[in-house]
mmCIF file of C-alpha atoms in Angstrom:
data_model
loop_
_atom_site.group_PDB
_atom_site.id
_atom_site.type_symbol
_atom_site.label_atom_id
_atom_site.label_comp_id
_atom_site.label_asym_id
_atom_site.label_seq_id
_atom_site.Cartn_x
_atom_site.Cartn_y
_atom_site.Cartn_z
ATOM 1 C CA UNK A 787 -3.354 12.529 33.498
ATOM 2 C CA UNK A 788 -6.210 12.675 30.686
ATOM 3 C CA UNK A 789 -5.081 10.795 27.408
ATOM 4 C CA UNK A 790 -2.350 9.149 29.574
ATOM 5 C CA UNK A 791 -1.490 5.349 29.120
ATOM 6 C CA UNK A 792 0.801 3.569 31.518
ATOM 7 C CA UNK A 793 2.884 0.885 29.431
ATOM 8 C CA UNK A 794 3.908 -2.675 31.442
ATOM 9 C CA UNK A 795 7.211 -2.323 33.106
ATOM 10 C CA UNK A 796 10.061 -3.314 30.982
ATOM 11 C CA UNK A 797 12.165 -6.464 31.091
ATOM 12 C CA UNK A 798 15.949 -6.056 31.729
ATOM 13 C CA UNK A 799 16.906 -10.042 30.926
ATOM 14 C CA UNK A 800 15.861 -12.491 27.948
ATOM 15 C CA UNK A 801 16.683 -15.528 26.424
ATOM 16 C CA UNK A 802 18.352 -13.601 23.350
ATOM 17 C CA UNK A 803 21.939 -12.586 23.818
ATOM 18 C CA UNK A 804 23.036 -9.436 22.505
ATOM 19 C CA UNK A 805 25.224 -11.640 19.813
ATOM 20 C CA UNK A 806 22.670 -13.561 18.525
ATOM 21 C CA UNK A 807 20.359 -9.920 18.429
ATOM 22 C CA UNK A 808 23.603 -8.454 16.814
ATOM 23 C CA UNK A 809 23.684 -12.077 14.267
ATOM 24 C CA UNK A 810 20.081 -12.194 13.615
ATOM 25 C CA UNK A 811 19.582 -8.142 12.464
ATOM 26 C CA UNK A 812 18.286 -7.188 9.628
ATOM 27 C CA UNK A 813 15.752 -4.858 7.876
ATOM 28 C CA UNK A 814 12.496 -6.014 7.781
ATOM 29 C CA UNK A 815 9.907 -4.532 5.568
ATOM 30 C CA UNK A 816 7.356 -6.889 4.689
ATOM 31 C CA UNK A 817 5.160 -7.568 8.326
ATOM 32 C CA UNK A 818 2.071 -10.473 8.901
ATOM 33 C CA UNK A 819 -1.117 -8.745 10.189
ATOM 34 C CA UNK A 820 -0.328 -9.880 13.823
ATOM 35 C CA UNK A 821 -1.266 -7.454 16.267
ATOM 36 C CA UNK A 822 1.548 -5.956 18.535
ATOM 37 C CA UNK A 823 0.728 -6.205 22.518
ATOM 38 C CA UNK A 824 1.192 -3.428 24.627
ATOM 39 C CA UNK A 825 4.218 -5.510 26.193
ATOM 40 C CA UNK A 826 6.435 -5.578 23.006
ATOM 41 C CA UNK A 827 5.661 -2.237 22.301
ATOM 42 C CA UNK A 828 6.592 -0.819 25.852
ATOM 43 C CA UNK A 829 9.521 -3.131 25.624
ATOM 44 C CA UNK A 830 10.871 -1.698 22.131
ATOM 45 C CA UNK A 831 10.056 2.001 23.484
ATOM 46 C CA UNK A 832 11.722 1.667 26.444
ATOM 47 C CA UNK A 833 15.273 0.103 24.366
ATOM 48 C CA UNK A 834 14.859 3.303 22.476
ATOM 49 C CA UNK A 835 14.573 5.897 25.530
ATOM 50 C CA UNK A 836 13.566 4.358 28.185
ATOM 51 C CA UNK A 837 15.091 5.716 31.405
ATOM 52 C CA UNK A 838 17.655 2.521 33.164
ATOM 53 C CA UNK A 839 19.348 4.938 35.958
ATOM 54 C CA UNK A 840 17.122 6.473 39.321
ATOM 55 C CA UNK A 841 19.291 9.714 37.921
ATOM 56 C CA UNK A 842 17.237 9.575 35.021
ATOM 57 C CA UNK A 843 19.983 8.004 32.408
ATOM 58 C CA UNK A 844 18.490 6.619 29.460
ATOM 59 C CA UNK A 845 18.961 3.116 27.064
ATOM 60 C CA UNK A 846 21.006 5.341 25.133
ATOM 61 C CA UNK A 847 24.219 7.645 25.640
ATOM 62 C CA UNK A 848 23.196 11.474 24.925
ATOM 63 C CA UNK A 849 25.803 14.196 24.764
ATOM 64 C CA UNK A 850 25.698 15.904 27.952
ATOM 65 C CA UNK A 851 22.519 13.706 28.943
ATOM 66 C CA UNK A 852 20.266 16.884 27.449
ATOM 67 C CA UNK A 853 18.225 14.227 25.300
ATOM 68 C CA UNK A 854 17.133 16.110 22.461
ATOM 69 C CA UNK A 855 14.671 13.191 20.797
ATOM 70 C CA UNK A 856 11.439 12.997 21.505
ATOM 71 C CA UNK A 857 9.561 9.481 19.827
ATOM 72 C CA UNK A 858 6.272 9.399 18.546
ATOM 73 C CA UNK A 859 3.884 6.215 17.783
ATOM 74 C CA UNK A 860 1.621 6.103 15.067
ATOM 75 C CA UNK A 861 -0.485 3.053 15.999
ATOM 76 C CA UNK A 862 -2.734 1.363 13.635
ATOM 77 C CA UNK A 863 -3.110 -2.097 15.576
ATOM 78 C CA UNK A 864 -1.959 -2.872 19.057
ATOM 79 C CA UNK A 865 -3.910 -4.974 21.504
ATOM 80 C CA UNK A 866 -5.379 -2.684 24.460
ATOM 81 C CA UNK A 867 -4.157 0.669 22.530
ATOM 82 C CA UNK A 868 -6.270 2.772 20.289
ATOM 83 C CA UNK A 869 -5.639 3.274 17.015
ATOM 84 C CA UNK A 870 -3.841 7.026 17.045
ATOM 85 C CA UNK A 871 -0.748 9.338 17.582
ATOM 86 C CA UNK A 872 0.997 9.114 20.893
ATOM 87 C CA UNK A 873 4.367 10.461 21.968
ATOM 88 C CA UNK A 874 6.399 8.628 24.693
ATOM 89 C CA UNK A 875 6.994 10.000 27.591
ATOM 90 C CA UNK A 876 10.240 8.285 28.888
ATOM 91 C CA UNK A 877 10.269 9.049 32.571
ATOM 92 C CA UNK A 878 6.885 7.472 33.189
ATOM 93 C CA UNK A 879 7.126 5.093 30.865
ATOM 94 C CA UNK A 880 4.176 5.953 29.341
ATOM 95 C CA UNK A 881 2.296 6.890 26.289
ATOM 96 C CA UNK A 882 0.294 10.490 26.121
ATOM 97 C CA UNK A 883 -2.129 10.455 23.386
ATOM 98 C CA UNK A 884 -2.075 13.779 20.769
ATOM 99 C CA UNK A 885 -4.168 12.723 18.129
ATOM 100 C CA UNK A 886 -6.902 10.392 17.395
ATOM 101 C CA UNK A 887 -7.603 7.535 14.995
ATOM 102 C CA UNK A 888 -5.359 5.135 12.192
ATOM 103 C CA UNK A 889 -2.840 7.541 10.832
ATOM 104 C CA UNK A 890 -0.488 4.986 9.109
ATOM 105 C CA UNK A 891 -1.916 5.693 5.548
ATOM 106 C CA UNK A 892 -1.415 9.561 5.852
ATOM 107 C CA UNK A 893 2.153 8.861 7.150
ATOM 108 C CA UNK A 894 2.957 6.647 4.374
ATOM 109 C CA UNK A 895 1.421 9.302 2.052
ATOM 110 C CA UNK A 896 4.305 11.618 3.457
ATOM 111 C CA UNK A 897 6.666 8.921 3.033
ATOM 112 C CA UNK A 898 6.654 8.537 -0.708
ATOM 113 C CA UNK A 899 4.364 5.519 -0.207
ATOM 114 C CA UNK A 900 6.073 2.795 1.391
ATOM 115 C CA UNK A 901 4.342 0.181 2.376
ATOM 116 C CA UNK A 902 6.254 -1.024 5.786
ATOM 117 C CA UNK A 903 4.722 2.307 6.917
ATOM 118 C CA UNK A 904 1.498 1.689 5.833
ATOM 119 C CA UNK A 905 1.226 -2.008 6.824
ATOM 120 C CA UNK A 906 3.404 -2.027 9.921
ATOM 121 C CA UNK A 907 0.866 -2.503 13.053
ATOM 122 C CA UNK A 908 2.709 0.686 14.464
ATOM 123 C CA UNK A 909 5.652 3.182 13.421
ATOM 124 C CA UNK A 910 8.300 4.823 15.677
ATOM 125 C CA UNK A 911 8.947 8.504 14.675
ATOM 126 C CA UNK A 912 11.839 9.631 16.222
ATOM 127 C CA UNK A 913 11.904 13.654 15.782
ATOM 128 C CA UNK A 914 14.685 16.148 17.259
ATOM 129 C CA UNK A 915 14.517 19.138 19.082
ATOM 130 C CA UNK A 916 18.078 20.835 18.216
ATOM 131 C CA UNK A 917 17.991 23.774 20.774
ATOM 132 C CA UNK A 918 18.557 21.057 23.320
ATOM 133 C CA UNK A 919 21.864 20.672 22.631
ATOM 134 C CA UNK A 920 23.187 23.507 20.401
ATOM 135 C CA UNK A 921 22.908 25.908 23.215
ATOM 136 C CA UNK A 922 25.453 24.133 24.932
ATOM 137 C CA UNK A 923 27.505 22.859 21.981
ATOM 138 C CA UNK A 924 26.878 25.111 19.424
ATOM 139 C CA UNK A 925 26.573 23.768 15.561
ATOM 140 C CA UNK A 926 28.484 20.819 17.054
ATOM 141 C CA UNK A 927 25.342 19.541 18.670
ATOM 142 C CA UNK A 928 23.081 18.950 15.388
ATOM 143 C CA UNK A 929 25.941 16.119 14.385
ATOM 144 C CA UNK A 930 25.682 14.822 18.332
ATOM 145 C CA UNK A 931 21.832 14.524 17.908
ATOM 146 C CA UNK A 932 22.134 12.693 14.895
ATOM 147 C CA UNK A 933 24.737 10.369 16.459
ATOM 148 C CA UNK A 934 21.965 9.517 19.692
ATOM 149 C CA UNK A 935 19.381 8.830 16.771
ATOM 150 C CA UNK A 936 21.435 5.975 15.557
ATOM 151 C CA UNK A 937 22.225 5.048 19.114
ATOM 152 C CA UNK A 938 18.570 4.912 19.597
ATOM 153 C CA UNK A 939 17.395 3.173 16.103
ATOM 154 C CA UNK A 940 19.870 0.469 16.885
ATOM 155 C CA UNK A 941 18.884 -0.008 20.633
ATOM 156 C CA UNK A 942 14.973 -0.698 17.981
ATOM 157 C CA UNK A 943 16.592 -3.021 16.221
ATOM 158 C CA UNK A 944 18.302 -5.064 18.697
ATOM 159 C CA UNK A 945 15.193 -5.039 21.112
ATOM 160 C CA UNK A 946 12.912 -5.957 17.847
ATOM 161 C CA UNK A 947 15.137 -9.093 16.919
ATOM 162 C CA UNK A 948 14.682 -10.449 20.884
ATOM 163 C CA UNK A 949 11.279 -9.913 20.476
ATOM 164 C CA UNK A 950 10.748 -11.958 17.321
ATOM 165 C CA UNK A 951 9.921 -8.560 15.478
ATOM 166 C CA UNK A 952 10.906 -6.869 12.402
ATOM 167 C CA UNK A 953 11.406 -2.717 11.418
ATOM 168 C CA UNK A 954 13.727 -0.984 9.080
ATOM 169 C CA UNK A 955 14.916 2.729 9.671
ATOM 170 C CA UNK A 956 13.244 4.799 7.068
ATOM 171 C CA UNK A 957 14.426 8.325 5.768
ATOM 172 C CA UNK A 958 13.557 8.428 2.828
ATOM 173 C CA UNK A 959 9.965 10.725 3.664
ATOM 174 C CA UNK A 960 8.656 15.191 3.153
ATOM 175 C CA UNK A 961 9.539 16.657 6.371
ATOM 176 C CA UNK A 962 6.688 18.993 6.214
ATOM 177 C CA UNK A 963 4.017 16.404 5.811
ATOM 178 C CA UNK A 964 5.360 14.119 8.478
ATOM 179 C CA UNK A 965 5.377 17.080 10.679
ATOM 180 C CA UNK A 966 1.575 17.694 9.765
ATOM 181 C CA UNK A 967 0.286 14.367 10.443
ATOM 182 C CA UNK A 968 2.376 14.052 14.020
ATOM 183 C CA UNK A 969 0.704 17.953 14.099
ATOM 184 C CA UNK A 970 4.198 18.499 16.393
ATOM 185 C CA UNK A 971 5.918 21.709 17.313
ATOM 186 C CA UNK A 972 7.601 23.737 14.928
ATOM 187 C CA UNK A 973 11.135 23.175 16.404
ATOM 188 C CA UNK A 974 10.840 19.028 16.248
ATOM 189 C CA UNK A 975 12.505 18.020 13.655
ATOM 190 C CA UNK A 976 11.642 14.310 11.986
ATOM 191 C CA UNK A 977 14.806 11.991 11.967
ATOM 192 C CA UNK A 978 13.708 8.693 11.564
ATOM 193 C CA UNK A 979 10.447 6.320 10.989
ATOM 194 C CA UNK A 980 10.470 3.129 12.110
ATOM 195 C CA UNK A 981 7.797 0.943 11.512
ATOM 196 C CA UNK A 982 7.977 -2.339 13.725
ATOM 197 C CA UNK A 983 5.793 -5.963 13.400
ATOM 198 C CA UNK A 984 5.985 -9.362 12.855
ATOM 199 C CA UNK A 985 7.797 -10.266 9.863
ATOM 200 C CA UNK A 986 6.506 -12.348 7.097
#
């Protein structure tokens, strides 16, 4: 597929138990200007949504496995990926590029001007698509999807601190503008930015 990039199949075992991930976590917001490899960053995408069951079962628990979030990466500098907007694409484990070029400034711009976002080598934007699980659950489902976000933040965290990484969950941003600079559908709604790197 045009504008597709395969990411390096994921590791399922490390050196870092999930205690000392849980031990070591913390929010990181000031990063080096290390480069991210396309390794770590499959790695951390795949903790977030990858897929870990042939039945198509993801990293983390979904209410009525309808998995309403859809991740986007804003990448500014990781080796072997150009600088733009990609979304994940969790069943090939795979990026699909939607836009262009280093859009960490403008993203910061829409997030009051924090600097993680700006300086990060790469930011996580997890947005939700509601209808995916309020037509089965009614207004029940918007508190389910907001539950799987922090399911899916943490699974970020966890896999950054194994890694040797850093992020911090950031909502603190104008809906609108993030929306405009991922240029996503109307009905995705931005949760969560996560920007991930080495910390200094």
């Amino acid at each position: 597929m045009p504008g597709m990039t395969e990411l390096p199949e994921p590791r399922f075992d490390s050196e870092v138990s999930v205690e000392a991930a849980l031990n070591q976590r913390r929010s990181v917001r000031n990063f080096t200007d290390q480069s991210l490899t396309l390794e770590q960053l499959g790695q951390i995408l795949w903790a977030a949504q990858g897929m870990n069951n042939p039945k198509g079962y993801r990293t983390a628990p979904s209410a009525g496995a309808l998995y309403p979030l859809e991740i986007y990466l804003v990448a500014g500098d990781v080796s072997g990926l150009e600088p733009g907007i990609y979304r994940y694409l969790p069943t090939k484990h795979a990026l699909f590029r939607v836009a262009k070029g280093d859009k960490r400034a403008e993203l910061s711009r829409a997030a009051l001007g924090q600097s993680p976002v700006r300086k990060a080598p790469l930011v996580l934007v997890f947005c939700a698509v509601y209808g995916r699980v309020t037509g089965k659950y009614g207004q029940r489902g918007i508190m389910y999807v907001h539950v799987e976000a922090g399911h899916a933040a943490q699974n970020v965290y966890l896999q950054s601190e194994a890694l040797e990484l850093g992020t911090v969950s950031i909502g603190a941003f104008q809906d609108e503008e993030v929306k405009a600079v991922l240029n996503n559908d109307i009905e995705e709604q931005p949760l969560y930015l996560m920007p991930v790197g080495k910390p200094r």
